[in-house]
PDB file of C-alpha atoms and ligand atoms in Angstrom:
ATOM      1  CA  MET A 906      28.367  24.625  -8.192  1.00 83.00           C
ATOM      2  CA  THR A 907      29.559  21.089  -7.956  1.00 92.00           C
ATOM      3  CA  ILE A 908      29.687  18.352 -10.067  1.00 96.00           C
ATOM      4  CA  TYR A 909      27.081  15.241  -9.145  1.00 97.00           C
ATOM      5  CA  ARG A 910      27.108  12.542 -11.343  1.00 97.00           C
ATOM      6  CA  LEU A 911      23.572  10.861 -11.445  1.00 98.00           C
ATOM      7  CA  ARG A 912      21.635   7.542 -13.079  1.00 98.00           C
ATOM      8  CA  VAL A 913      18.362   8.576 -14.640  1.00 98.00           C
ATOM      9  CA  ASN A 914      16.394   5.894 -16.321  1.00 98.00           C
ATOM     10  CA  GLY A 915      19.729   3.752 -16.544  1.00 98.00           C
ATOM     11  CA  ALA A 916      21.997   6.263 -17.984  1.00 98.00           C
ATOM     12  CA  GLU A 917      24.722   8.550 -16.851  1.00 98.00           C
ATOM     13  CA  HIS A 918      24.472  12.110 -16.255  1.00 98.00           C
ATOM     14  CA  ALA A 919      27.223  14.696 -15.020  1.00 98.00           C
ATOM     15  CA  VAL A 920      25.537  18.133 -13.586  1.00 97.00           C
ATOM     16  CA  ASP A 921      27.040  20.968 -12.057  1.00 97.00           C
ATOM     17  CA  THR A 922      24.822  22.583  -9.976  1.00 97.00           C
ATOM     18  CA  ASP A 923      24.075  23.245  -6.600  1.00 97.00           C
ATOM     19  CA  PRO A 924      24.593  20.192  -4.005  1.00 97.00           C
ATOM     20  CA  ASP A 925      20.727  22.211  -2.167  1.00 97.00           C
ATOM     21  CA  THR A 926      19.086  22.635  -5.982  1.00 98.00           C
ATOM     22  CA  PRO A 927      15.935  19.880  -5.981  1.00 98.00           C
ATOM     23  CA  LEU A 928      16.281  16.346  -7.896  1.00 98.00           C
ATOM     24  CA  LEU A 929      13.005  18.059  -9.953  1.00 98.00           C
ATOM     25  CA  TYR A 930      15.023  21.152 -10.778  1.00 98.00           C
ATOM     26  CA  VAL A 931      18.043  18.620 -12.825  1.00 98.00           C
ATOM     27  CA  LEU A 932      15.584  16.558 -14.676  1.00 98.00           C
ATOM     28  CA  ARG A 933      13.702  19.172 -16.221  1.00 98.00           C
ATOM     29  CA  ASN A 934      16.612  22.275 -16.477  1.00 98.00           C
ATOM     30  CA  GLU A 935      19.259  20.604 -16.972  1.00 97.00           C
ATOM     31  CA  LEU A 936      18.377  16.930 -18.552  1.00 98.00           C
ATOM     32  CA  ALA A 937      15.064  18.675 -20.289  1.00 98.00           C
ATOM     33  CA  LEU A 938      12.825  15.300 -19.108  1.00 98.00           C
ATOM     34  CA  ASN A 939      10.086  17.325 -18.012  1.00 98.00           C
ATOM     35  CA  GLY A 940       7.603  14.449 -16.890  1.00 98.00           C
ATOM     36  CA  ALA A 941       7.402  15.136 -13.836  1.00 98.00           C
ATOM     37  CA  LYS A 942       5.860  18.503 -12.699  1.00 98.00           C
ATOM     38  CA  PHE A 943       6.102  21.365 -10.255  1.00 98.00           C
ATOM     39  CA  GLY A 944       2.986  21.096  -8.595  1.00 98.00           C
ATOM     40  CA  CYS A 945       3.090  22.977  -5.202  1.00 98.00           C
ATOM     41  CA  GLY A 946       6.625  22.367  -4.639  1.00 98.00           C
ATOM     42  CA  LEU A 947       6.112  21.389  -1.261  1.00 98.00           C
ATOM     43  CA  GLY A 948       5.884  17.636  -0.665  1.00 98.00           C
ATOM     44  CA  GLN A 949       2.251  17.465  -1.325  1.00 98.00           C
ATOM     45  CA  CYS A 950       1.226  17.099  -4.127  1.00 98.00           C
ATOM     46  CA  GLY A 951       2.901  14.489  -5.775  1.00 98.00           C
ATOM     47  CA  ALA A 952       3.209  15.984  -9.665  1.00 98.00           C
ATOM     48  CA  CYS A 953       6.626  15.941  -8.701  1.00 98.00           C
ATOM     49  CA  THR A 954       6.991  11.866  -7.942  1.00 98.00           C
ATOM     50  CA  VAL A 955       9.733   9.952  -9.918  1.00 98.00           C
ATOM     51  CA  THR A 956      11.418   6.712  -8.500  1.00 98.00           C
ATOM     52  CA  LEU A 957      14.152   6.597  -5.744  1.00 98.00           C
ATOM     53  CA  ASP A 958      16.257   3.450  -6.130  1.00 98.00           C
ATOM     54  CA  GLY A 959      12.280   2.054  -6.414  1.00 97.00           C
ATOM     55  CA  LYS A 960      10.714   3.909  -4.527  1.00 98.00           C
ATOM     56  CA  ALA A 961       8.305   6.251  -5.036  1.00 98.00           C
ATOM     57  CA  ALA A 962       9.648  10.255  -3.893  1.00 98.00           C
ATOM     58  CA  LEU A 963       9.100  13.449  -3.834  1.00 98.00           C
ATOM     59  CA  SER A 964      11.353  14.858  -6.297  1.00 98.00           C
ATOM     60  CA  CYS A 965      10.501  18.625  -5.202  1.00 98.00           C
ATOM     61  CA  LEU A 966      11.515  17.682  -1.447  1.00 98.00           C
ATOM     62  CA  VAL A 967      14.881  15.514  -3.610  1.00 98.00           C
ATOM     63  CA  PRO A 968      18.942  17.748  -2.715  1.00 98.00           C
ATOM     64  CA  VAL A 969      20.786  17.234  -5.638  1.00 98.00           C
ATOM     65  CA  ALA A 970      23.438  16.034  -2.996  1.00 98.00           C
ATOM     66  CA  SER A 971      21.678  12.829  -1.069  1.00 98.00           C
ATOM     67  CA  VAL A 972      20.798  11.279  -4.421  1.00 98.00           C
ATOM     68  CA  GLY A 973      23.869   9.967  -4.644  1.00 97.00           C
ATOM     69  CA  ALA A 974      24.280   6.118  -6.428  1.00 97.00           C
ATOM     70  CA  ARG A 975      20.828   5.428  -6.131  1.00 98.00           C
ATOM     71  CA  PRO A 976      19.057   4.862  -9.410  1.00 98.00           C
ATOM     72  CA  VAL A 977      16.733   8.103 -11.012  1.00 98.00           C
ATOM     73  CA  GLY A 978      13.902   6.853 -12.465  1.00 98.00           C
ATOM     74  CA  THR A 979      11.335   8.440 -14.514  1.00 98.00           C
ATOM     75  CA  VAL A 980       8.210   8.274 -16.949  1.00 98.00           C
ATOM     76  CA  GLU A 981      10.221   9.023 -19.804  1.00 98.00           C
ATOM     77  CA  GLY A 982      11.895   5.541 -18.579  1.00 98.00           C
ATOM     78  CA  LEU A 983       8.823   3.504 -19.452  1.00 98.00           C
ATOM     79  CA  GLY A 984       8.528   3.850 -22.942  1.00 98.00           C
ATOM     80  CA  ARG A 985       7.961   6.334 -25.735  1.00 95.00           C
ATOM     81  CA  ALA A 986       4.889   8.157 -27.781  1.00 94.00           C
ATOM     82  CA  ASP A 987       5.206   4.979 -29.574  1.00 97.00           C
ATOM     83  CA  ALA A 988       5.972   2.759 -27.992  1.00 98.00           C
ATOM     84  CA  PRO A 989       4.269   3.089 -24.469  1.00 98.00           C
ATOM     85  CA  GLY A 990       5.374   1.103 -21.054  1.00 98.00           C
ATOM     86  CA  VAL A 991       2.658  -1.383 -19.858  1.00 98.00           C
ATOM     87  CA  LEU A 992       1.323   1.726 -17.002  1.00 98.00           C
ATOM     88  CA  GLN A 993       1.344   4.116 -19.584  1.00 98.00           C
ATOM     89  CA  GLN A 994      -1.067   2.001 -21.747  1.00 98.00           C
ATOM     90  CA  ALA A 995      -2.724   1.782 -18.444  1.00 98.00           C
ATOM     91  CA  PHE A 996      -3.518   5.216 -18.328  1.00 98.00           C
ATOM     92  CA  ILE A 997      -4.738   5.835 -21.705  1.00 98.00           C
ATOM     93  CA  ASP A 998      -6.791   2.854 -22.271  1.00 98.00           C
ATOM     94  CA  GLU A 999      -8.363   4.112 -19.397  1.00 98.00           C
ATOM     95  CA  GLN A1000      -8.856   7.536 -20.765  1.00 98.00           C
ATOM     96  CA  ALA A1001      -6.875   8.408 -16.726  1.00 98.00           C
ATOM     97  CA  ALA A1002      -5.830  12.173 -17.903  1.00 97.00           C
ATOM     98  CA  GLN A1003      -7.729  15.157 -18.360  1.00 97.00           C
ATOM     99  CA  CYS A1004      -5.429  18.282 -17.783  1.00 98.00           C
ATOM    100  CA  GLY A1005      -2.672  15.771 -17.831  1.00 98.00           C
ATOM    101  CA  TYR A1006      -0.750  17.687 -14.760  1.00 98.00           C
ATOM    102  CA  CYS A1007      -0.410  14.969 -12.233  1.00 98.00           C
ATOM    103  CA  ILE A1008      -0.210  12.446 -15.109  1.00 98.00           C
ATOM    104  CA  ALA A1009       3.519  11.319 -14.824  1.00 98.00           C
ATOM    105  CA  GLY A1010       3.624  11.332 -11.208  1.00 98.00           C
ATOM    106  CA  MET A1011       0.792   9.761 -10.415  1.00 98.00           C
ATOM    107  CA  ILE A1012       2.599   6.363 -13.215  1.00 98.00           C
ATOM    108  CA  MET A1013       5.728   6.663 -11.065  1.00 98.00           C
ATOM    109  CA  ARG A1014       4.072   6.587  -7.874  1.00 98.00           C
ATOM    110  CA  ALA A1015       1.969   3.185  -9.244  1.00 98.00           C
ATOM    111  CA  ALA A1016       5.423   1.824 -10.841  1.00 98.00           C
ATOM    112  CA  SER A1017       6.539   1.701  -7.753  1.00 98.00           C
ATOM    113  CA  LEU A1018       4.712  -0.140  -6.254  1.00 98.00           C
ATOM    114  CA  LEU A1019       4.034  -2.717  -9.192  1.00 97.00           C
ATOM    115  CA  GLU A1020       7.632  -3.429  -8.787  1.00 95.00           C
ATOM    116  CA  ARG A1021       7.420  -4.037  -5.375  1.00 95.00           C
ATOM    117  CA  VAL A1022       4.323  -5.966  -5.097  1.00 95.00           C
ATOM    118  CA  PRO A1023       3.212  -7.702  -8.259  1.00 86.00           C
ATOM    119  CA  ALA A1024      -0.126  -8.287  -7.651  1.00 93.00           C
ATOM    120  CA  PRO A1025      -2.070  -5.796  -5.209  1.00 97.00           C
ATOM    121  CA  SER A1026      -5.617  -5.498  -3.972  1.00 97.00           C
ATOM    122  CA  ASP A1027      -7.512  -2.824  -4.635  1.00 98.00           C
ATOM    123  CA  ALA A1028      -7.302  -1.456  -1.154  1.00 98.00           C
ATOM    124  CA  GLN A1029      -3.624  -1.289  -1.229  1.00 98.00           C
ATOM    125  CA  ILE A1030      -3.843   0.662  -4.661  1.00 98.00           C
ATOM    126  CA  ARG A1031      -5.484   2.537  -3.042  1.00 98.00           C
ATOM    127  CA  ARG A1032      -3.628   3.471   0.345  1.00 98.00           C
ATOM    128  CA  HIS A1033      -0.413   3.582  -2.554  1.00 98.00           C
ATOM    129  CA  MET A1034      -1.808   6.033  -4.577  1.00 98.00           C
ATOM    130  CA  GLN A1035      -3.236   8.585  -1.242  1.00 97.00           C
ATOM    131  CA  ALA A1036      -0.156  10.890  -1.751  1.00 96.00           C
ATOM    132  CA  ASN A1037      -0.817  12.020  -4.984  1.00 98.00           C
ATOM    133  CA  LEU A1038      -3.036  14.042  -5.751  1.00 98.00           C
ATOM    134  CA  CYS A1039      -5.539  14.787  -9.002  1.00 98.00           C
ATOM    135  CA  ARG A1040      -6.623  18.598  -9.611  1.00 97.00           C
ATOM    136  CA  CYS A1041      -9.017  17.390 -12.049  1.00 97.00           C
ATOM    137  CA  GLY A1042     -10.583  14.477  -9.733  1.00 95.00           C
ATOM    138  CA  THR A1043     -10.167  11.486 -11.723  1.00 96.00           C
ATOM    139  CA  HIS A1044      -9.094   9.511  -9.584  1.00 96.00           C
ATOM    140  CA  MET A1045     -11.206   6.466 -10.100  1.00 97.00           C
ATOM    141  CA  ARG A1046      -9.807   6.394 -13.721  1.00 98.00           C
ATOM    142  CA  ILE A1047      -6.676   6.287 -12.603  1.00 98.00           C
ATOM    143  CA  LEU A1048      -7.096   3.621 -10.330  1.00 98.00           C
ATOM    144  CA  ARG A1049      -8.409   0.938 -12.825  1.00 98.00           C
ATOM    145  CA  ALA A1050      -5.106   2.254 -14.740  1.00 98.00           C
ATOM    146  CA  VAL A1051      -2.846   1.675 -12.153  1.00 98.00           C
ATOM    147  CA  ARG A1052      -4.940  -1.959 -12.188  1.00 98.00           C
ATOM    148  CA  ARG A1053      -5.470  -2.543 -15.633  1.00 98.00           C
ATOM    149  CA  ALA A1054      -1.464  -2.661 -15.221  1.00 98.00           C
ATOM    150  CA  ALA A1055      -1.141  -4.789 -12.307  1.00 97.00           C
ATOM    151  CA  ASP A1056      -3.427  -6.875 -14.104  1.00 97.00           C
ATOM    152  CA  ALA A1057      -2.293  -7.007 -17.198  1.00 96.00           C
ATOM    153  CA  LEU A1058       1.435  -7.907 -15.575  1.00 94.00           C
ATOM    154  CA  ALA A1059       0.021 -10.906 -14.062  1.00 91.00           C
ATOM    155  CA  ARG A1060      -0.938 -12.111 -17.216  1.00 81.00           C
ATOM    156  CA  PRO A1061       1.458 -14.688 -18.680  1.00 71.00           C
ATOM    157  CA  LYS A1062       3.353 -13.338 -22.023  1.00 66.00           C
ATOM    158  CA  GLY A1063       1.102 -13.678 -25.347  1.00 59.00           C
ATOM    159  CA  LYS A1064      -2.400 -13.668 -22.790  1.00 59.00           C
ATOM    160  CA  ALA A1065      -4.144 -11.114 -24.356  1.00 55.00           C
TER     161      ALA A1065
HETATM  162  S1  FES B2271       5.656  19.542  -6.561  1.00 71.74           S
HETATM  163 FE1  FES B2271       6.425  17.786  -4.855  1.00 71.74          FE
HETATM  164  S2  FES B2271       5.362  17.410  -3.873  1.00 71.74           S
HETATM  165 FE2  FES B2271       4.029  18.942  -5.634  1.00 71.74          FE
HETATM  166  S1  FES B2272      -5.469  14.874 -14.299  1.00 71.74           S
HETATM  167 FE1  FES B2272      -5.888  17.803 -14.161  1.00 71.74          FE
HETATM  168  S2  FES B2272      -3.863  17.340 -12.023  1.00 71.74           S
HETATM  169 FE2  FES B2272      -5.230  15.153 -12.516  1.00 71.74          FE
END
Protein backbone atom coordinates (compact mmCIF):
# COMPACT_ATOMS: atom_id res chain seq x y z
CA MET A 1 0.00 0.00 0.00
CA THR A 2 1.14 3.54 -0.78
CA ILE A 3 -0.28 6.91 0.09
CA TYR A 4 -1.44 8.94 -2.90
CA ARG A 5 -2.44 12.58 -2.73
CA LEU A 6 -5.25 13.38 -5.10
CA ARG A 7 -6.91 16.66 -5.93
CA VAL A 8 -10.57 15.90 -6.60
CA ASN A 9 -13.13 18.63 -7.29
CA GLY A 10 -10.72 21.16 -5.81
CA ALA A 11 -10.15 19.32 -2.51
CA GLU A 12 -7.01 17.42 -1.49
CA HIS A 13 -7.34 13.80 -0.38
CA ALA A 14 -4.79 11.26 0.82
CA VAL A 15 -5.62 7.64 0.01
CA ASP A 16 -3.70 4.56 1.04
CA THR A 17 -4.02 1.95 -1.66
CA ASP A 18 -2.23 -0.22 -4.21
CA PRO A 19 -0.69 1.61 -7.19
CA ASP A 20 -2.75 -0.25 -9.77
CA THR A 21 -6.10 0.40 -8.08
CA PRO A 22 -8.34 2.01 -10.70
CA LEU A 23 -9.17 5.64 -10.01
CA LEU A 24 -12.85 4.66 -10.26
CA TYR A 25 -12.54 2.39 -7.21
CA VAL A 26 -10.74 5.08 -5.23
CA LEU A 27 -13.42 7.65 -6.02
CA ARG A 28 -16.29 5.35 -5.15
CA ASN A 29 -14.87 3.25 -2.31
CA GLU A 30 -12.47 5.62 -0.56
CA LEU A 31 -13.93 9.07 -1.25
CA ALA A 32 -17.66 8.20 -1.41
CA LEU A 33 -17.98 9.93 -4.78
CA ASN A 34 -20.44 7.53 -6.37
CA GLY A 35 -21.41 9.53 -9.46
CA ALA A 36 -18.99 7.72 -11.77
CA LYS A 37 -20.25 4.18 -12.35
CA PHE A 38 -18.70 0.81 -13.05
CA GLY A 39 -20.18 -0.36 -16.35
CA CYS A 40 -17.81 -2.62 -18.26
CA GLY A 41 -14.47 -2.09 -16.51
CA LEU A 42 -12.87 -2.39 -19.95
CA GLY A 43 -12.90 1.14 -21.32
CA GLN A 44 -15.83 0.47 -23.62
CA CYS A 45 -18.92 2.12 -22.15
CA GLY A 46 -17.97 5.47 -20.60
CA ALA A 47 -20.07 5.07 -17.43
CA CYS A 48 -16.93 5.76 -15.38
CA THR A 49 -15.96 8.98 -17.20
CA VAL A 50 -14.40 11.74 -15.09
CA THR A 51 -12.11 14.59 -16.08
CA LEU A 52 -8.36 14.46 -15.60
CA ASP A 53 -6.76 17.84 -16.08
CA GLY A 54 -9.94 18.89 -17.88
CA LYS A 55 -9.94 16.00 -20.38
CA ALA A 56 -12.41 13.12 -20.34
CA ALA A 57 -10.85 9.99 -18.86
CA LEU A 58 -12.18 6.47 -18.34
CA SER A 59 -11.49 6.08 -14.64
CA CYS A 60 -11.84 2.28 -14.74
CA LEU A 61 -8.63 2.21 -16.81
CA VAL A 62 -6.64 4.82 -14.88
CA PRO A 63 -4.35 3.35 -12.18
CA VAL A 64 -4.31 5.68 -9.20
CA ALA A 65 -0.51 5.84 -9.35
CA SER A 66 -0.70 7.51 -12.77
CA VAL A 67 -2.88 10.43 -11.68
CA GLY A 68 -0.10 12.45 -10.05
CA ALA A 69 -0.83 16.17 -9.68
CA ARG A 70 -3.49 16.26 -12.39
CA PRO A 71 -6.80 17.55 -11.00
CA VAL A 72 -9.69 15.07 -11.09
CA GLY A 73 -13.25 16.26 -11.76
CA THR A 74 -16.38 14.27 -11.03
CA VAL A 75 -20.05 15.05 -11.50
CA GLU A 76 -20.31 15.93 -7.80
CA GLY A 77 -18.01 18.90 -8.45
CA LEU A 78 -20.39 20.52 -10.94
CA GLY A 79 -23.23 21.28 -8.55
CA ARG A 80 -25.58 19.90 -5.92
CA ALA A 81 -29.09 18.49 -6.04
CA ASP A 82 -30.43 21.81 -4.70
CA ALA A 83 -28.10 23.90 -6.88
CA PRO A 84 -27.37 22.01 -10.09
CA GLY A 85 -24.66 23.26 -12.42
CA VAL A 86 -25.46 24.36 -15.98
CA LEU A 87 -24.86 20.92 -17.51
CA GLN A 88 -26.78 19.14 -14.76
CA GLN A 89 -29.72 21.54 -15.16
CA ALA A 90 -29.70 21.02 -18.93
CA PHE A 91 -29.88 17.23 -18.46
CA ILE A 92 -32.80 17.72 -16.06
CA ASP A 93 -34.58 20.13 -18.41
CA GLU A 94 -34.23 17.70 -21.34
CA GLN A 95 -35.21 14.74 -19.10
CA ALA A 96 -32.16 13.01 -20.53
CA ALA A 97 -31.99 10.24 -17.91
CA GLN A 98 -33.98 7.06 -18.10
CA CYS A 99 -32.29 4.62 -15.69
CA GLY A 100 -29.58 7.27 -15.16
CA TYR A 101 -26.65 4.85 -15.05
CA CYS A 102 -24.72 6.51 -17.88
CA ILE A 103 -25.57 10.10 -17.03
CA ALA A 104 -22.70 11.12 -14.72
CA GLY A 105 -20.26 9.86 -17.33
CA MET A 106 -22.14 11.64 -20.12
CA ILE A 107 -22.10 14.90 -18.17
CA MET A 108 -18.38 14.68 -17.48
CA ARG A 109 -17.60 13.90 -21.12
CA ALA A 110 -19.70 16.91 -22.12
CA ALA A 111 -17.94 19.04 -19.49
CA SER A 112 -14.59 18.23 -21.05
CA LEU A 113 -15.89 19.43 -24.43
CA LEU A 114 -17.43 22.66 -23.18
CA GLU A 115 -14.26 23.49 -21.27
CA ARG A 116 -12.22 23.29 -24.48
CA VAL A 117 -14.80 24.35 -27.11
CA PRO A 118 -17.22 26.89 -25.66
CA ALA A 119 -19.47 27.07 -28.75
CA PRO A 120 -19.46 23.57 -30.30
CA SER A 121 -21.39 22.69 -33.43
CA ASP A 122 -23.96 19.89 -33.31
CA ALA A 123 -21.51 17.72 -35.27
CA GLN A 124 -18.75 18.39 -32.73
CA ILE A 125 -21.06 17.47 -29.85
CA ARG A 126 -22.12 14.27 -31.60
CA ARG A 127 -18.53 13.26 -32.36
CA HIS A 128 -17.29 14.06 -28.88
CA MET A 129 -20.08 12.16 -27.11
CA GLN A 130 -19.71 9.05 -29.29
CA ALA A 131 -17.42 7.23 -26.84
CA ASN A 132 -20.13 7.05 -24.17
CA LEU A 133 -22.96 4.54 -24.49
CA CYS A 134 -26.49 4.71 -23.10
CA ARG A 135 -28.16 1.33 -22.86
CA CYS A 136 -31.56 3.01 -22.46
CA GLY A 137 -31.15 4.74 -25.81
CA THR A 138 -31.71 8.33 -24.69
CA HIS A 139 -28.87 9.56 -26.90
CA MET A 140 -31.00 12.14 -28.68
CA ARG A 141 -32.05 13.72 -25.39
CA ILE A 142 -28.48 13.63 -24.16
CA LEU A 143 -27.30 15.45 -27.30
CA ARG A 144 -30.08 18.03 -26.81
CA ALA A 145 -29.01 18.52 -23.19
CA VAL A 146 -25.40 19.18 -24.19
CA ARG A 147 -26.64 21.63 -26.87
CA ARG A 148 -28.81 23.37 -24.26
CA ALA A 149 -25.90 23.68 -21.82
CA ALA A 150 -23.58 25.01 -24.52
CA ASP A 151 -26.17 27.61 -25.51
CA ALA A 152 -26.75 28.60 -21.87
CA LEU A 153 -23.03 29.04 -21.29
CA ALA A 154 -22.69 31.12 -24.46
CA ARG A 155 -25.46 33.54 -23.43
CA PRO A 156 -24.40 36.74 -21.68
CA LYS A 157 -25.15 36.40 -17.95
CA GLY A 158 -28.65 37.53 -16.89
CA LYS A 159 -30.26 36.79 -20.29
CA ALA A 160 -32.78 33.93 -20.36
S1 LIG B 1 -16.70 1.19 -16.79
FE1 LIG B 1 -15.10 2.36 -17.62
S2 LIG B 1 -15.51 2.40 -19.75
FE2 LIG B 1 -17.03 1.07 -18.94
S1 LIG C 1 -30.18 6.48 -19.11
FE1 LIG C 1 -29.98 4.31 -18.74
S2 LIG C 1 -28.00 3.88 -19.52
FE2 LIG C 1 -28.33 5.91 -20.12
